[in-house]
């Protein structure tokens, strides 16, 4: 049988593409060599957020913020926690992915796919188990995702290491953990393990945690981690790793200081994820890739071969499940109906699920300045947000990035309890082209974190300490 669309992978990009294609009446086949649902459902978003919620519950029990409320936290049953998370993942995988495929009516082949047949007549060769079969389609979608990148640190392979794929499956807590990498995944996992009781140190090569976002956000999250006893080494290179029995040690060079060797029970590598393209035979199929293996596409997700499309983490873009889904859906609509759809990233939200969470949408101050537009930016301490005050957690900041002159809001960046929820409103404000004045005058319910957006907008030209829900 020849299909309208054949998809390699079964993550968010693949599923969104398959749904769009089936809605248009097209025949679809999907090839997956691992677990249905891909990274987000199996080893990414779902287990990490489930475990972070559990760790937050323990942290709150161990450190009650409220007068008169006495709580305490006992030891963690890691095996039970891992088993419970596994059950949750299996349930969501069945409900959100496996059953969905059956409802929409597309075929899933279990096996590893690679292109054959050359650029003019591409075909997929699939190896399910020991056998081999060919899959032919009018169009193909590469949605093979990304995998942890392991930096070439001497001794690391021999010493052994964890990644986000394996760390969340541990059934025993390491007594101490060195996390290599201080961006989203490293930060989430560092706080997760610290809150479960592990002594954690993060080593980040660049000069601040969350190094690609706003400096104010980095400073705020560094304060949060310090307040929770998480060690932070910035401008720090892990020079080598060594294992002696169960003990591991790392030689770390921090800017301006001599090298030092520190012992750790486990090392977790969270140094970014790189596109999975090895073995796909893309060059023979006329598909171009770049230096990190990312598949090159135009803005409509079409590769250099007009019959082959790519979407999701494999394209090297922002690694979020909703980006993968938006790209996958656009790719299918463009391939099958010539829709000419391009994904709009102007108000793209990003959330790192630490607590308080780091969330942002739109441009940073530096990005706005690079477009040649002057910035009128304001930073509001979360201590000025009444919700945070009554919650007795005033850690964090909210930063508004607005165009000087027009006052148009181009970016919002926050560290705040509930920042992940607040950021959707920021996306809408950016998307709608709202100005700071619009935001300052918009409704925001009192004693919500989202009110922080309105208060931050009101902070333009005012004394922050005198902001009030009654000011309009
Ligand atoms: C720890 C962690 C936490 C995260 N948390 C969040 C979050 O909270 N929110 C968020 O938006 N994003 C989060 N992400 C990112 C998100 O998971 C990814 O952006 C998203 O899953 C990418 O989807 P995808 O469809 O591009 O690829 P994937 O979901 O990775 O799917 C690719 C699939 O292709 C299969 N495959 C690869 N090669 C072949 C082949 N040759 N043949 C057959 N099959 C193949 C793989 O087995 C895999 O199942 C997180 C990621 C991690 C690692």
mmCIF file with all atom_site columns, C-alpha atoms in Angstrom, residues 165-326:
data_model
loop_
_atom_site.group_PDB
_atom_site.id
_atom_site.type_symbol
_atom_site.label_atom_id
_atom_site.label_alt_id
_atom_site.label_comp_id
_atom_site.label_asym_id
_atom_site.label_entity_id
_atom_site.label_seq_id
_atom_site.pdbx_PDB_ins_code
_atom_site.Cartn_x
_atom_site.Cartn_y
_atom_site.Cartn_z
_atom_site.occupancy
_atom_site.B_iso_or_equiv
_atom_site.pdbx_formal_charge
_atom_site.auth_seq_id
_atom_site.auth_comp_id
_atom_site.auth_asym_id
_atom_site.auth_atom_id
_atom_site.pdbx_PDB_model_num
ATOM 1   C CA . UNK A 1 165 ? 16.362 9.640  30.489 1.00 0.00 ? 165 UNK A CA 1
ATOM 2   C CA . UNK A 1 166 ? 17.847 7.573  33.317 1.00 0.00 ? 166 UNK A CA 1
ATOM 3   C CA . UNK A 1 167 ? 17.846 9.901  36.346 1.00 0.00 ? 167 UNK A CA 1
ATOM 4   C CA . UNK A 1 168 ? 14.091 9.758  36.742 1.00 0.00 ? 168 UNK A CA 1
ATOM 5   C CA . UNK A 1 169 ? 14.146 5.962  36.845 1.00 0.00 ? 169 UNK A CA 1
ATOM 6   C CA . UNK A 1 170 ? 16.486 5.685  39.839 1.00 0.00 ? 170 UNK A CA 1
ATOM 7   C CA . UNK A 1 171 ? 15.123 3.564  42.661 1.00 0.00 ? 171 UNK A CA 1
ATOM 8   C CA . UNK A 1 172 ? 17.668 4.873  45.181 1.00 0.00 ? 172 UNK A CA 1
ATOM 9   C CA . UNK A 1 173 ? 18.584 8.466  45.874 1.00 0.00 ? 173 UNK A CA 1
ATOM 10  C CA . UNK A 1 174 ? 22.226 9.407  45.375 1.00 0.00 ? 174 UNK A CA 1
ATOM 11  C CA . UNK A 1 175 ? 23.656 10.996 48.486 1.00 0.00 ? 175 UNK A CA 1
ATOM 12  C CA . UNK A 1 176 ? 25.268 13.689 46.318 1.00 0.00 ? 176 UNK A CA 1
ATOM 13  C CA . UNK A 1 177 ? 24.891 14.732 42.687 1.00 0.00 ? 177 UNK A CA 1
ATOM 14  C CA . UNK A 1 178 ? 26.895 16.878 40.298 1.00 0.00 ? 178 UNK A CA 1
ATOM 15  C CA . UNK A 1 179 ? 24.661 18.318 37.566 1.00 0.00 ? 179 UNK A CA 1
ATOM 16  C CA . UNK A 1 180 ? 26.573 19.357 34.455 1.00 0.00 ? 180 UNK A CA 1
ATOM 17  C CA . UNK A 1 181 ? 24.526 22.113 32.799 1.00 0.00 ? 181 UNK A CA 1
ATOM 18  C CA . UNK A 1 182 ? 22.515 24.963 34.320 1.00 0.00 ? 182 UNK A CA 1
ATOM 19  C CA . UNK A 1 183 ? 19.742 25.419 31.779 1.00 0.00 ? 183 UNK A CA 1
ATOM 20  C CA . UNK A 1 184 ? 16.122 24.182 31.897 1.00 0.00 ? 184 UNK A CA 1
ATOM 21  C CA . UNK A 1 185 ? 16.621 20.418 32.304 1.00 0.00 ? 185 UNK A CA 1
ATOM 22  C CA . UNK A 1 186 ? 19.601 20.786 34.638 1.00 0.00 ? 186 UNK A CA 1
ATOM 23  C CA . UNK A 1 187 ? 17.748 23.277 36.831 1.00 0.00 ? 187 UNK A CA 1
ATOM 24  C CA . UNK A 1 188 ? 14.587 21.186 37.069 1.00 0.00 ? 188 UNK A CA 1
ATOM 25  C CA . UNK A 1 189 ? 16.455 17.991 37.905 1.00 0.00 ? 189 UNK A CA 1
ATOM 26  C CA . UNK A 1 190 ? 18.806 19.741 40.328 1.00 0.00 ? 190 UNK A CA 1
ATOM 27  C CA . UNK A 1 191 ? 15.899 21.105 42.344 1.00 0.00 ? 191 UNK A CA 1
ATOM 28  C CA . UNK A 1 192 ? 14.027 17.809 42.083 1.00 0.00 ? 192 UNK A CA 1
ATOM 29  C CA . UNK A 1 193 ? 16.878 15.804 43.625 1.00 0.00 ? 193 UNK A CA 1
ATOM 30  C CA . UNK A 1 194 ? 17.726 18.500 46.179 1.00 0.00 ? 194 UNK A CA 1
ATOM 31  C CA . UNK A 1 195 ? 14.139 18.552 47.400 1.00 0.00 ? 195 UNK A CA 1
ATOM 32  C CA . UNK A 1 196 ? 14.109 14.765 47.681 1.00 0.00 ? 196 UNK A CA 1
ATOM 33  C CA . UNK A 1 197 ? 17.165 14.949 49.939 1.00 0.00 ? 197 UNK A CA 1
ATOM 34  C CA . UNK A 1 198 ? 20.257 14.718 47.699 1.00 0.00 ? 198 UNK A CA 1
ATOM 35  C CA . UNK A 1 199 ? 23.122 17.199 48.111 1.00 0.00 ? 199 UNK A CA 1
ATOM 36  C CA . UNK A 1 200 ? 23.298 18.864 44.686 1.00 0.00 ? 200 UNK A CA 1
ATOM 37  C CA . UNK A 1 201 ? 25.857 21.049 42.921 1.00 0.00 ? 201 UNK A CA 1
ATOM 38  C CA . UNK A 1 202 ? 25.350 22.518 39.436 1.00 0.00 ? 202 UNK A CA 1
ATOM 39  C CA . UNK A 1 203 ? 28.307 23.288 37.180 1.00 0.00 ? 203 UNK A CA 1
ATOM 40  C CA . UNK A 1 204 ? 27.475 25.663 34.315 1.00 0.00 ? 204 UNK A CA 1
ATOM 41  C CA . UNK A 1 205 ? 30.078 26.635 31.709 1.00 0.00 ? 205 UNK A CA 1
ATOM 42  C CA . UNK A 1 206 ? 28.610 30.082 31.072 1.00 0.00 ? 206 UNK A CA 1
ATOM 43  C CA . UNK A 1 207 ? 28.675 32.820 33.661 1.00 0.00 ? 207 UNK A CA 1
ATOM 44  C CA . UNK A 1 208 ? 25.125 32.433 35.016 1.00 0.00 ? 208 UNK A CA 1
ATOM 45  C CA . UNK A 1 209 ? 22.363 29.873 35.409 1.00 0.00 ? 209 UNK A CA 1
ATOM 46  C CA . UNK A 1 210 ? 19.662 29.977 32.706 1.00 0.00 ? 210 UNK A CA 1
ATOM 47  C CA . UNK A 1 211 ? 22.292 31.747 30.593 1.00 0.00 ? 211 UNK A CA 1
ATOM 48  C CA . UNK A 1 212 ? 20.167 32.422 27.513 1.00 0.00 ? 212 UNK A CA 1
ATOM 49  C CA . UNK A 1 213 ? 17.423 34.372 29.265 1.00 0.00 ? 213 UNK A CA 1
ATOM 50  C CA . UNK A 1 214 ? 17.288 37.691 31.081 1.00 0.00 ? 214 UNK A CA 1
ATOM 51  C CA . UNK A 1 215 ? 20.121 38.379 33.562 1.00 0.00 ? 215 UNK A CA 1
ATOM 52  C CA . UNK A 1 216 ? 17.557 39.412 36.213 1.00 0.00 ? 216 UNK A CA 1
ATOM 53  C CA . UNK A 1 217 ? 15.911 36.003 35.870 1.00 0.00 ? 217 UNK A CA 1
ATOM 54  C CA . UNK A 1 218 ? 19.286 34.256 36.245 1.00 0.00 ? 218 UNK A CA 1
ATOM 55  C CA . UNK A 1 219 ? 20.074 36.271 39.370 1.00 0.00 ? 219 UNK A CA 1
ATOM 56  C CA . UNK A 1 220 ? 16.669 35.467 40.867 1.00 0.00 ? 220 UNK A CA 1
ATOM 57  C CA . UNK A 1 221 ? 16.933 31.726 40.241 1.00 0.00 ? 221 UNK A CA 1
ATOM 58  C CA . UNK A 1 222 ? 20.485 31.680 41.613 1.00 0.00 ? 222 UNK A CA 1
ATOM 59  C CA . UNK A 1 223 ? 19.133 33.258 44.820 1.00 0.00 ? 223 UNK A CA 1
ATOM 60  C CA . UNK A 1 224 ? 16.360 30.650 44.957 1.00 0.00 ? 224 UNK A CA 1
ATOM 61  C CA . UNK A 1 225 ? 18.825 27.792 44.577 1.00 0.00 ? 225 UNK A CA 1
ATOM 62  C CA . UNK A 1 226 ? 21.159 29.261 47.152 1.00 0.00 ? 226 UNK A CA 1
ATOM 63  C CA . UNK A 1 227 ? 18.257 29.615 49.593 1.00 0.00 ? 227 UNK A CA 1
ATOM 64  C CA . UNK A 1 228 ? 17.535 25.896 49.117 1.00 0.00 ? 228 UNK A CA 1
ATOM 65  C CA . UNK A 1 229 ? 21.143 24.844 49.645 1.00 0.00 ? 229 UNK A CA 1
ATOM 66  C CA . UNK A 1 230 ? 21.826 23.907 46.001 1.00 0.00 ? 230 UNK A CA 1
ATOM 67  C CA . UNK A 1 231 ? 25.455 24.602 45.120 1.00 0.00 ? 231 UNK A CA 1
ATOM 68  C CA . UNK A 1 232 ? 26.006 26.668 41.998 1.00 0.00 ? 232 UNK A CA 1
ATOM 69  C CA . UNK A 1 233 ? 29.282 26.915 40.115 1.00 0.00 ? 233 UNK A CA 1
ATOM 70  C CA . UNK A 1 234 ? 29.122 29.265 37.129 1.00 0.00 ? 234 UNK A CA 1
ATOM 71  C CA . UNK A 1 235 ? 31.852 29.925 34.552 1.00 0.00 ? 235 UNK A CA 1
ATOM 72  C CA . UNK A 1 236 ? 32.818 26.400 35.599 1.00 0.00 ? 236 UNK A CA 1
ATOM 73  C CA . UNK A 1 237 ? 34.271 23.715 33.333 1.00 0.00 ? 237 UNK A CA 1
ATOM 74  C CA . UNK A 1 238 ? 34.215 20.079 34.349 1.00 0.00 ? 238 UNK A CA 1
ATOM 75  C CA . UNK A 1 239 ? 37.714 19.122 33.229 1.00 0.00 ? 239 UNK A CA 1
ATOM 76  C CA . UNK A 1 240 ? 37.533 15.390 33.961 1.00 0.00 ? 240 UNK A CA 1
ATOM 77  C CA . UNK A 1 241 ? 35.551 12.790 35.879 1.00 0.00 ? 241 UNK A CA 1
ATOM 78  C CA . UNK A 1 242 ? 36.919 9.763  37.727 1.00 0.00 ? 242 UNK A CA 1
ATOM 79  C CA . UNK A 1 243 ? 35.313 6.729  39.357 1.00 0.00 ? 243 UNK A CA 1
ATOM 80  C CA . UNK A 1 244 ? 36.687 4.844  42.318 1.00 0.00 ? 244 UNK A CA 1
ATOM 81  C CA . UNK A 1 245 ? 34.302 2.034  43.313 1.00 0.00 ? 245 UNK A CA 1
ATOM 82  C CA . UNK A 1 246 ? 30.929 3.681  43.925 1.00 0.00 ? 246 UNK A CA 1
ATOM 83  C CA . UNK A 1 247 ? 32.470 7.132  44.418 1.00 0.00 ? 247 UNK A CA 1
ATOM 84  C CA . UNK A 1 248 ? 32.911 9.547  41.556 1.00 0.00 ? 248 UNK A CA 1
ATOM 85  C CA . UNK A 1 249 ? 34.894 12.740 41.577 1.00 0.00 ? 249 UNK A CA 1
ATOM 86  C CA . UNK A 1 250 ? 35.199 15.607 39.145 1.00 0.00 ? 250 UNK A CA 1
ATOM 87  C CA . UNK A 1 251 ? 37.984 18.049 38.502 1.00 0.00 ? 251 UNK A CA 1
ATOM 88  C CA . UNK A 1 252 ? 36.354 21.460 38.083 1.00 0.00 ? 252 UNK A CA 1
ATOM 89  C CA . UNK A 1 253 ? 37.963 24.656 36.855 1.00 0.00 ? 253 UNK A CA 1
ATOM 90  C CA . UNK A 1 254 ? 36.117 27.822 37.790 1.00 0.00 ? 254 UNK A CA 1
ATOM 91  C CA . UNK A 1 255 ? 37.134 31.143 36.219 1.00 0.00 ? 255 UNK A CA 1
ATOM 92  C CA . UNK A 1 256 ? 39.859 32.837 38.235 1.00 0.00 ? 256 UNK A CA 1
ATOM 93  C CA . UNK A 1 257 ? 40.358 29.902 40.596 1.00 0.00 ? 257 UNK A CA 1
ATOM 94  C CA . UNK A 1 258 ? 42.687 26.876 40.582 1.00 0.00 ? 258 UNK A CA 1
ATOM 95  C CA . UNK A 1 259 ? 41.326 23.461 39.551 1.00 0.00 ? 259 UNK A CA 1
ATOM 96  C CA . UNK A 1 260 ? 39.839 21.419 42.361 1.00 0.00 ? 260 UNK A CA 1
ATOM 97  C CA . UNK A 1 261 ? 38.658 17.841 42.698 1.00 0.00 ? 261 UNK A CA 1
ATOM 98  C CA . UNK A 1 262 ? 35.307 17.216 44.361 1.00 0.00 ? 262 UNK A CA 1
ATOM 99  C CA . UNK A 1 263 ? 33.634 13.888 45.172 1.00 0.00 ? 263 UNK A CA 1
ATOM 100 C CA . UNK A 1 264 ? 30.075 13.052 44.049 1.00 0.00 ? 264 UNK A CA 1
ATOM 101 C CA . UNK A 1 265 ? 27.891 9.974  44.280 1.00 0.00 ? 265 UNK A CA 1
ATOM 102 C CA . UNK A 1 266 ? 26.434 10.487 40.796 1.00 0.00 ? 266 UNK A CA 1
ATOM 103 C CA . UNK A 1 267 ? 26.984 12.780 37.831 1.00 0.00 ? 267 UNK A CA 1
ATOM 104 C CA . UNK A 1 268 ? 24.012 13.953 35.769 1.00 0.00 ? 268 UNK A CA 1
ATOM 105 C CA . UNK A 1 269 ? 24.700 15.340 32.305 1.00 0.00 ? 269 UNK A CA 1
ATOM 106 C CA . UNK A 1 270 ? 22.186 18.010 31.250 1.00 0.00 ? 270 UNK A CA 1
ATOM 107 C CA . UNK A 1 271 ? 24.230 19.787 28.613 1.00 0.00 ? 271 UNK A CA 1
ATOM 108 C CA . UNK A 1 272 ? 21.532 20.064 25.970 1.00 0.00 ? 272 UNK A CA 1
ATOM 109 C CA . UNK A 1 273 ? 19.883 17.757 23.484 1.00 0.00 ? 273 UNK A CA 1
ATOM 110 C CA . UNK A 1 274 ? 20.919 17.236 19.867 1.00 0.00 ? 274 UNK A CA 1
ATOM 111 C CA . UNK A 1 275 ? 18.745 16.175 16.904 1.00 0.00 ? 275 UNK A CA 1
ATOM 112 C CA . UNK A 1 276 ? 18.476 12.435 16.229 1.00 0.00 ? 276 UNK A CA 1
ATOM 113 C CA . UNK A 1 277 ? 19.383 11.909 12.576 1.00 0.00 ? 277 UNK A CA 1
ATOM 114 C CA . UNK A 1 278 ? 22.108 9.252  12.648 1.00 0.00 ? 278 UNK A CA 1
ATOM 115 C CA . UNK A 1 279 ? 21.227 6.233  10.517 1.00 0.00 ? 279 UNK A CA 1
ATOM 116 C CA . UNK A 1 280 ? 18.339 7.908  8.679  1.00 0.00 ? 280 UNK A CA 1
ATOM 117 C CA . UNK A 1 281 ? 20.381 8.132  5.448  1.00 0.00 ? 281 UNK A CA 1
ATOM 118 C CA . UNK A 1 282 ? 19.098 11.680 4.958  1.00 0.00 ? 282 UNK A CA 1
ATOM 119 C CA . UNK A 1 283 ? 21.850 12.845 2.591  1.00 0.00 ? 283 UNK A CA 1
ATOM 120 C CA . UNK A 1 284 ? 20.995 10.078 0.113  1.00 0.00 ? 284 UNK A CA 1
ATOM 121 C CA . UNK A 1 285 ? 17.369 11.199 0.249  1.00 0.00 ? 285 UNK A CA 1
ATOM 122 C CA . UNK A 1 286 ? 18.387 14.742 -0.654 1.00 0.00 ? 286 UNK A CA 1
ATOM 123 C CA . UNK A 1 287 ? 17.721 16.132 2.828  1.00 0.00 ? 287 UNK A CA 1
ATOM 124 C CA . UNK A 1 288 ? 20.232 18.673 4.143  1.00 0.00 ? 288 UNK A CA 1
ATOM 125 C CA . UNK A 1 289 ? 21.384 18.808 7.746  1.00 0.00 ? 289 UNK A CA 1
ATOM 126 C CA . UNK A 1 290 ? 23.576 21.290 9.631  1.00 0.00 ? 290 UNK A CA 1
ATOM 127 C CA . UNK A 1 291 ? 26.410 21.037 12.154 1.00 0.00 ? 291 UNK A CA 1
ATOM 128 C CA . UNK A 1 292 ? 24.460 19.552 15.067 1.00 0.00 ? 292 UNK A CA 1
ATOM 129 C CA . UNK A 1 293 ? 22.571 17.123 12.855 1.00 0.00 ? 293 UNK A CA 1
ATOM 130 C CA . UNK A 1 294 ? 19.486 19.338 12.674 1.00 0.00 ? 294 UNK A CA 1
ATOM 131 C CA . UNK A 1 295 ? 17.363 18.884 9.570  1.00 0.00 ? 295 UNK A CA 1
ATOM 132 C CA . UNK A 1 296 ? 17.220 22.110 7.592  1.00 0.00 ? 296 UNK A CA 1
ATOM 133 C CA . UNK A 1 297 ? 13.741 23.216 6.539  1.00 0.00 ? 297 UNK A CA 1
ATOM 134 C CA . UNK A 1 298 ? 12.125 26.306 5.124  1.00 0.00 ? 298 UNK A CA 1
ATOM 135 C CA . UNK A 1 299 ? 9.552  28.148 7.254  1.00 0.00 ? 299 UNK A CA 1
ATOM 136 C CA . UNK A 1 300 ? 6.868  25.736 6.042  1.00 0.00 ? 300 UNK A CA 1
ATOM 137 C CA . UNK A 1 301 ? 8.858  22.740 7.409  1.00 0.00 ? 301 UNK A CA 1
ATOM 138 C CA . UNK A 1 302 ? 9.861  21.506 3.918  1.00 0.00 ? 302 UNK A CA 1
ATOM 139 C CA . UNK A 1 303 ? 13.372 20.050 3.615  1.00 0.00 ? 303 UNK A CA 1
ATOM 140 C CA . UNK A 1 304 ? 15.617 20.302 0.565  1.00 0.00 ? 304 UNK A CA 1
ATOM 141 C CA . UNK A 1 305 ? 13.654 17.347 -0.853 1.00 0.00 ? 305 UNK A CA 1
ATOM 142 C CA . UNK A 1 306 ? 10.151 18.677 -1.703 1.00 0.00 ? 306 UNK A CA 1
ATOM 143 C CA . UNK A 1 307 ? 8.533  15.379 -0.672 1.00 0.00 ? 307 UNK A CA 1
ATOM 144 C CA . UNK A 1 308 ? 10.233 15.220 2.714  1.00 0.00 ? 308 UNK A CA 1
ATOM 145 C CA . UNK A 1 309 ? 9.255  17.425 5.648  1.00 0.00 ? 309 UNK A CA 1
ATOM 146 C CA . UNK A 1 310 ? 10.617 17.726 9.173  1.00 0.00 ? 310 UNK A CA 1
ATOM 147 C CA . UNK A 1 311 ? 9.172  18.940 12.477 1.00 0.00 ? 311 UNK A CA 1
ATOM 148 C CA . UNK A 1 312 ? 9.961  19.067 16.173 1.00 0.00 ? 312 UNK A CA 1
ATOM 149 C CA . UNK A 1 313 ? 13.255 18.798 18.032 1.00 0.00 ? 313 UNK A CA 1
ATOM 150 C CA . UNK A 1 314 ? 14.976 17.249 15.017 1.00 0.00 ? 314 UNK A CA 1
ATOM 151 C CA . UNK A 1 315 ? 14.848 20.639 13.271 1.00 0.00 ? 315 UNK A CA 1
ATOM 152 C CA . UNK A 1 316 ? 17.030 22.238 15.956 1.00 0.00 ? 316 UNK A CA 1
ATOM 153 C CA . UNK A 1 317 ? 14.430 24.860 16.954 1.00 0.00 ? 317 UNK A CA 1
ATOM 154 C CA . UNK A 1 318 ? 13.020 25.606 20.408 1.00 0.00 ? 318 UNK A CA 1
ATOM 155 C CA . UNK A 1 319 ? 12.610 22.285 22.222 1.00 0.00 ? 319 UNK A CA 1
ATOM 156 C CA . UNK A 1 320 ? 9.041  22.386 23.481 1.00 0.00 ? 320 UNK A CA 1
ATOM 157 C CA . UNK A 1 321 ? 6.284  19.898 22.927 1.00 0.00 ? 321 UNK A CA 1
ATOM 158 C CA . UNK A 1 322 ? 3.863  22.574 21.694 1.00 0.00 ? 322 UNK A CA 1
ATOM 159 C CA . UNK A 1 323 ? 6.428  23.800 19.153 1.00 0.00 ? 323 UNK A CA 1
ATOM 160 C CA . UNK A 1 324 ? 6.850  20.231 17.907 1.00 0.00 ? 324 UNK A CA 1
ATOM 161 C CA . UNK A 1 325 ? 3.070  19.879 17.627 1.00 0.00 ? 325 UNK A CA 1
ATOM 162 C CA . UNK A 1 326 ? 2.621  23.229 15.833 1.00 0.00 ? 326 UNK A CA 1
#
